[in-house]
Amino acid sequence: MTTLITLIVAAVTFGTVLMYGTLGEILTEKSGNLNLGVEGIMYMGGAFGLAGAFYYEKAAGAAASGPVAITLAILAAFAAGFAASAIYSFLTITLRANQNVTGLALSIFGTGIGQFVGEFMRVSEGGYVALSNHLKEAFSATIFPGFLINIPVIGRILFSHTVFFYLAIVVAILMFLFLKKTRYGMYLTAVGESPSTSDAAGINITKYKYLATTIGGGISAIGGMVYIMTTAGCVWNHEGLSGVGWLAVALVIFCMWRPLNAIWGSVLFGAMMIMYLRVSIPFIPTELYKILPYIVTVIVLVLTSMRNSRDKQPPASLGNNYFREER
Amino acid sequence: MEKNCAIEMKGITKRFGQVVANDSIDLQINRGEVLALLGENGSGKTTLMNMLSGIYQPDEGEILKDGKTIYIRSPREAYEYGIGMIHQHYKLVEVFTSTQNIILGLNDGRMDLKAAENKVNEICDRYGFEIDASEKVYDMSVSQKQTVEIVKVLYRGADILILDEPTAVLTPQETKKLFAVLRNMKADGKAIVIITHKLNEVMEVSDKVTVLRKGKFIGTVKTSETNPQALTDMMVGHAVSLNIDRPLYPDPRKKMIIENLTCVDEEGVKKLDSVSFTANTGEILGVAGISGSGQKELLEAITGLYPVKEGSVRFIKSDGSEVELVGLTPKKIRQTGVGMAFVPEDRLGMGLVGSMGMTGNMLLRSWKKGKGALIHKKEPEALANKVMEELDVITPGVNYPVRRLSGGNVQKVLVGREIASEPEVLMTAYAVRGLDINTSYTIYNLLTEQKMKGVAVLYVGEDLDVLLELADRILVLCGGQVAGVVDARTTTKEEIGLLMTQFNAKEDER
Ligand SMILES: Nc1ncnc2c1ncn2[C@@H]1O[C@H](COP(=O)(O)OP(=O)(O)OP(=O)(O)O)[C@@H](O)[C@H]1O
Ligand SMILES: [Mg+2]
């Protein structure tokens, strides 16, 4: 029993990282932009998020407060992702560069920048960057009082997580409401489905694409920060982050571009990713475990294309740039 | 200038690279009038109208609304000026409902789908449209989609409506309904522009006709003072004859015997129900029927693209031996030496690769003949040039992407390529859909030419008048069954019309 609960808690911890990456990419792809740079964006989010919290503590000294550090880390990560996606947007939306190529380039560029910033901090601070213990605790503490967590079984499953997990759920619900219930959400969907229709209907395509892509990138970047500040224990660790962005891209497909699916989908993917640490079966190499999420994604893709449901398809214009006078 | 003039275009010029699509064109659109815009394929009709709907910007010239110069920089501004366009290729979001599509892009306070649905229903009642306000677009037929487009434009309060080839995909009944709606709107004081290649429609619905030729303005005439022949001459620039000549082939022989062909779609609905007939050499066999009666499935089943449940398709080679085609893939069919050519309904989807030029598209048909891994471009290029010349394809060059050609020219490329493969059986589905009258006749003549060479031609068409003049025999389909095969030289339109609907009537009685 305890093992199972521990497994679930660990799955949620890793799932939270994925959830941000996925939610951001869902928003981006809803506008018809396939941003394959998530990997790089999450690296940048990790490095800049850490930098935000670290330099804040350095400036504030012992007076540094947890909530402020958390807010600054979120903002720094978001800004990094926003800026990286703004470059992507300028190249694909304004200059109409190929989305796949640009995304891959961003992926390489972003991992490079992330590495550089992470290493730069380490070297310039004399070999070791870490937050003080009380800030570290603030990042991994839960927001619920002890008696809730102490409820048998469900206490730990529901209430023991970091603030980032609950925030991610709020983001998912907000995104769902935005897409389903508001006019602007509907317009964004229309842009991703058929830009020429939306254009003819008088919607400002460029604005929607830019906003969705940059804000989406910002949200994805928070995922990288969450990884560094929680799982990695507030030190720069590029190894753990590698591949997470690609997993988020796969998860978008798994979730059928629906934000609410991202909540359970990322926990499920999180579980699959950490399974090899907790439930090791002899003779099965860990690499086999690690491809599990991708296999599941492929199966989901096959199943949905077989059922041929028109509502469960990717945005129709995904990956294509729009130019009004082209036909 | 007339008092009820809504829009005036003066000296409009538009270029695409080296192509001059519109060359200093003048046009006047009046309220309470239907203006027909007429011209051959690629003459620049769509381009001209797109400048009113804000899709393109004119390079030169001036647009006036109610006497004042306006600049239409985007579709949104076009709506603000009350201009709405129903495009040749519909602009709808497939996964949205009709109401969602209709209110797309509007900013009138809080989004209230219920209120919008009510308003949609109100407009439908007023003009006699039939659409379901909450149905998803992907479940709709083409004519329903078009209705959504029209309602969308009306919902935005447009009083200048532009319809680009609205009837190309409609059945005659649906066209009648559309025209009734147009007359309603005209009586309502709206200004209407309609682009169509069908001269009888021009005569029926329009008040004035403006003719373009090769991007140039030729003239505007009153419909009541002209006739189809005069209009055609204006369009083409010289006198053309609107008669199809139908010679008899001296030595017809059986070419393809189809027996009890039955096809079922994914949902288990019978699309073809024991269809039997024979196609002969030197004969154009017309296929008539209400759209969706199994025409598409018939051609696809014969070519090996649609799964056959039962029945046989026997092809008789020139040496007299028979080949069973059912169960063979298109590739296998070709390998067994059966010369079949197919011009599908969906040109850019099934027939051509949009981003390649004419040469590349010619190559697609002949690449199997080439040896080795390298591309031999000489032959297809020569062929592309030949097709371009013979069929008058308007394009800056054989390597210009076919996607950018006007709709009619795309069709010419496809038909030209298929004929060039020297088939023994030539099958065409709606070969002249979207083609101007002159090109249509070019295609009719080409088909007749093929027939006189001994080819068995299967011609699926929607225009009964043409079928009666062009075909030797007419096969009438009704609900997937053969309602009858009649001699085109002796039958009447009424008889075919009856056959087209009779089976349904019988079923209703049951
Ligand atoms: N976006 C574009 N890019 C390049 N060339 C174009 C574009 N749009 C139109 N053209 C060219 O301009 C010319 C006029 O095209 P247009 O579509 O206006 O013809 P049309 O009169 O509507 O013909 P059809 O009856 O076949 O629809 C054609 O030669 C076409 O190739
Ligand atoms: Mg056109």
PDB file of N, CA, C and O in Angstrom, chain A residues 293-315:
ATOM      1  N   PRO A 293       5.694   5.458 -22.618  1.00  0.00           N
ATOM      2  CA  PRO A 293       4.785   6.555 -22.975  1.00  0.00           C
ATOM      3  C   PRO A 293       4.637   6.724 -24.480  1.00  0.00           C
ATOM      4  O   PRO A 293       3.543   6.989 -24.976  1.00  0.00           O
ATOM      5  N   TYR A 294       5.737   6.537 -25.187  1.00  0.00           N
ATOM      6  CA  TYR A 294       5.666   6.720 -26.642  1.00  0.00           C
ATOM      7  C   TYR A 294       4.831   5.623 -27.277  1.00  0.00           C
ATOM      8  O   TYR A 294       4.064   5.868 -28.202  1.00  0.00           O
ATOM      9  N   ILE A 295       4.983   4.403 -26.751  1.00  0.00           N
ATOM     10  CA  ILE A 295       4.177   3.303 -27.296  1.00  0.00           C
ATOM     11  C   ILE A 295       2.699   3.582 -27.059  1.00  0.00           C
ATOM     12  O   ILE A 295       1.862   3.437 -27.955  1.00  0.00           O
ATOM     13  N   VAL A 296       2.387   4.042 -25.840  1.00  0.00           N
ATOM     14  CA  VAL A 296       0.990   4.344 -25.538  1.00  0.00           C
ATOM     15  C   VAL A 296       0.469   5.424 -26.486  1.00  0.00           C
ATOM     16  O   VAL A 296      -0.644   5.331 -26.999  1.00  0.00           O
ATOM     17  N   THR A 297       1.295   6.438 -26.746  1.00  0.00           N
ATOM     18  CA  THR A 297       0.873   7.506 -27.654  1.00  0.00           C
ATOM     19  C   THR A 297       0.566   6.952 -29.039  1.00  0.00           C
ATOM     20  O   THR A 297      -0.445   7.292 -29.650  1.00  0.00           O
ATOM     21  N   VAL A 298       1.442   6.067 -29.503  1.00  0.00           N
ATOM     22  CA  VAL A 298       1.209   5.482 -30.828  1.00  0.00           C
ATOM     23  C   VAL A 298      -0.094   4.705 -30.833  1.00  0.00           C
ATOM     24  O   VAL A 298      -0.906   4.816 -31.759  1.00  0.00           O
ATOM     25  N   ILE A 299      -0.328   3.942 -29.771  1.00  0.00           N
ATOM     26  CA  ILE A 299      -1.570   3.163 -29.722  1.00  0.00           C
ATOM     27  C   ILE A 299      -2.781   4.092 -29.750  1.00  0.00           C
ATOM     28  O   ILE A 299      -3.736   3.862 -30.495  1.00  0.00           O
ATOM     29  N   VAL A 300      -2.708   5.180 -28.965  1.00  0.00           N
ATOM     30  CA  VAL A 300      -3.824   6.119 -28.956  1.00  0.00           C
ATOM     31  C   VAL A 300      -4.041   6.705 -30.349  1.00  0.00           C
ATOM     32  O   VAL A 300      -5.165   6.804 -30.839  1.00  0.00           O
ATOM     33  N   LEU A 301      -2.938   7.052 -31.010  1.00  0.00           N
ATOM     34  CA  LEU A 301      -3.041   7.605 -32.369  1.00  0.00           C
ATOM     35  C   LEU A 301      -3.729   6.623 -33.300  1.00  0.00           C
ATOM     36  O   LEU A 301      -4.620   6.980 -34.066  1.00  0.00           O
ATOM     37  N   VAL A 302      -3.308   5.363 -33.210  1.00  0.00           N
ATOM     38  CA  VAL A 302      -3.893   4.347 -34.085  1.00  0.00           C
ATOM     39  C   VAL A 302      -5.379   4.202 -33.791  1.00  0.00           C
ATOM     40  O   VAL A 302      -6.215   4.200 -34.691  1.00  0.00           O
ATOM     41  N   LEU A 303      -5.696   4.120 -32.505  1.00  0.00           N
ATOM     42  CA  LEU A 303      -7.100   3.928 -32.142  1.00  0.00           C
ATOM     43  C   LEU A 303      -7.965   5.085 -32.628  1.00  0.00           C
ATOM     44  O   LEU A 303      -9.016   4.864 -33.207  1.00  0.00           O
ATOM     45  N   THR A 304      -7.495   6.313 -32.400  1.00  0.00           N
ATOM     46  CA  THR A 304      -8.349   7.437 -32.788  1.00  0.00           C
ATOM     47  C   THR A 304      -8.459   7.550 -34.298  1.00  0.00           C
ATOM     48  O   THR A 304      -9.507   7.897 -34.812  1.00  0.00           O
ATOM     49  N   SER A 305      -7.378   7.247 -35.019  1.00  0.00           N
ATOM     50  CA  SER A 305      -7.551   7.376 -36.474  1.00  0.00           C
ATOM     51  C   SER A 305      -8.438   6.259 -37.003  1.00  0.00           C
ATOM     52  O   SER A 305      -9.083   6.411 -38.016  1.00  0.00           O
ATOM     53  N   MET A 306      -8.461   5.136 -36.276  1.00  0.00           N
ATOM     54  CA  MET A 306      -9.358   4.073 -36.727  1.00  0.00           C
ATOM     55  C   MET A 306     -10.806   4.458 -36.502  1.00  0.00           C
ATOM     56  O   MET A 306     -11.665   4.193 -37.311  1.00  0.00           O
ATOM     57  N   ARG A 307     -11.060   5.101 -35.370  1.00  0.00           N
ATOM     58  CA  ARG A 307     -12.448   5.475 -35.095  1.00  0.00           C
ATOM     59  C   ARG A 307     -12.871   6.664 -35.953  1.00  0.00           C
ATOM     60  O   ARG A 307     -14.055   6.908 -36.135  1.00  0.00           O
ATOM     61  N   ASN A 308     -11.877   7.390 -36.439  1.00  0.00           N
ATOM     62  CA  ASN A 308     -12.172   8.420 -37.419  1.00  0.00           C
ATOM     63  C   ASN A 308     -13.142   9.478 -36.927  1.00  0.00           C
ATOM     64  O   ASN A 308     -13.985   9.956 -37.674  1.00  0.00           O
ATOM     65  N   SER A 309     -13.037   9.821 -35.647  1.00  0.00           N
ATOM     66  CA  SER A 309     -13.940  10.824 -35.125  1.00  0.00           C
ATOM     67  C   SER A 309     -13.428  12.206 -35.485  1.00  0.00           C
ATOM     68  O   SER A 309     -12.270  12.536 -35.248  1.00  0.00           O
ATOM     69  N   ARG A 310     -14.284  13.013 -36.070  1.00  0.00           N
ATOM     70  CA  ARG A 310     -13.838  14.309 -36.550  1.00  0.00           C
ATOM     71  C   ARG A 310     -13.500  15.261 -35.418  1.00  0.00           C
ATOM     72  O   ARG A 310     -12.778  16.221 -35.587  1.00  0.00           O
ATOM     73  N   ASP A 311     -14.052  15.004 -34.231  1.00  0.00           N
ATOM     74  CA  ASP A 311     -13.799  15.929 -33.124  1.00  0.00           C
ATOM     75  C   ASP A 311     -12.497  15.634 -32.405  1.00  0.00           C
ATOM     76  O   ASP A 311     -12.061  16.407 -31.575  1.00  0.00           O
ATOM     77  N   LYS A 312     -11.888  14.489 -32.707  1.00  0.00           N
ATOM     78  CA  LYS A 312     -10.686  14.132 -31.961  1.00  0.00           C
ATOM     79  C   LYS A 312      -9.441  14.215 -32.842  1.00  0.00           C
ATOM     80  O   LYS A 312      -8.481  13.500 -32.634  1.00  0.00           O
ATOM     81  N   GLN A 313      -9.458  15.060 -33.807  1.00  0.00           N
ATOM     82  CA  GLN A 313      -8.316  15.199 -34.701  1.00  0.00           C
ATOM     83  C   GLN A 313      -7.489  16.422 -34.317  1.00  0.00           C
ATOM     84  O   GLN A 313      -7.979  17.312 -33.644  1.00  0.00           O
ATOM     85  N   PRO A 314      -6.238  16.454 -34.758  1.00  0.00           N
ATOM     86  CA  PRO A 314      -5.446  17.664 -34.513  1.00  0.00           C
ATOM     87  C   PRO A 314      -6.075  18.856 -35.221  1.00  0.00           C
ATOM     88  O   PRO A 314      -6.842  18.679 -36.170  1.00  0.00           O
ATOM     89  N   PRO A 315      -5.745  20.072 -34.759  1.00  0.00           N
ATOM     90  CA  PRO A 315      -6.212  21.252 -35.493  1.00  0.00           C
ATOM     91  C   PRO A 315      -5.856  21.100 -36.969  1.00  0.00           C
ATOM     92  O   PRO A 315      -4.736  20.725 -37.302  1.00  0.00           O
TER      93      PRO A 315
END
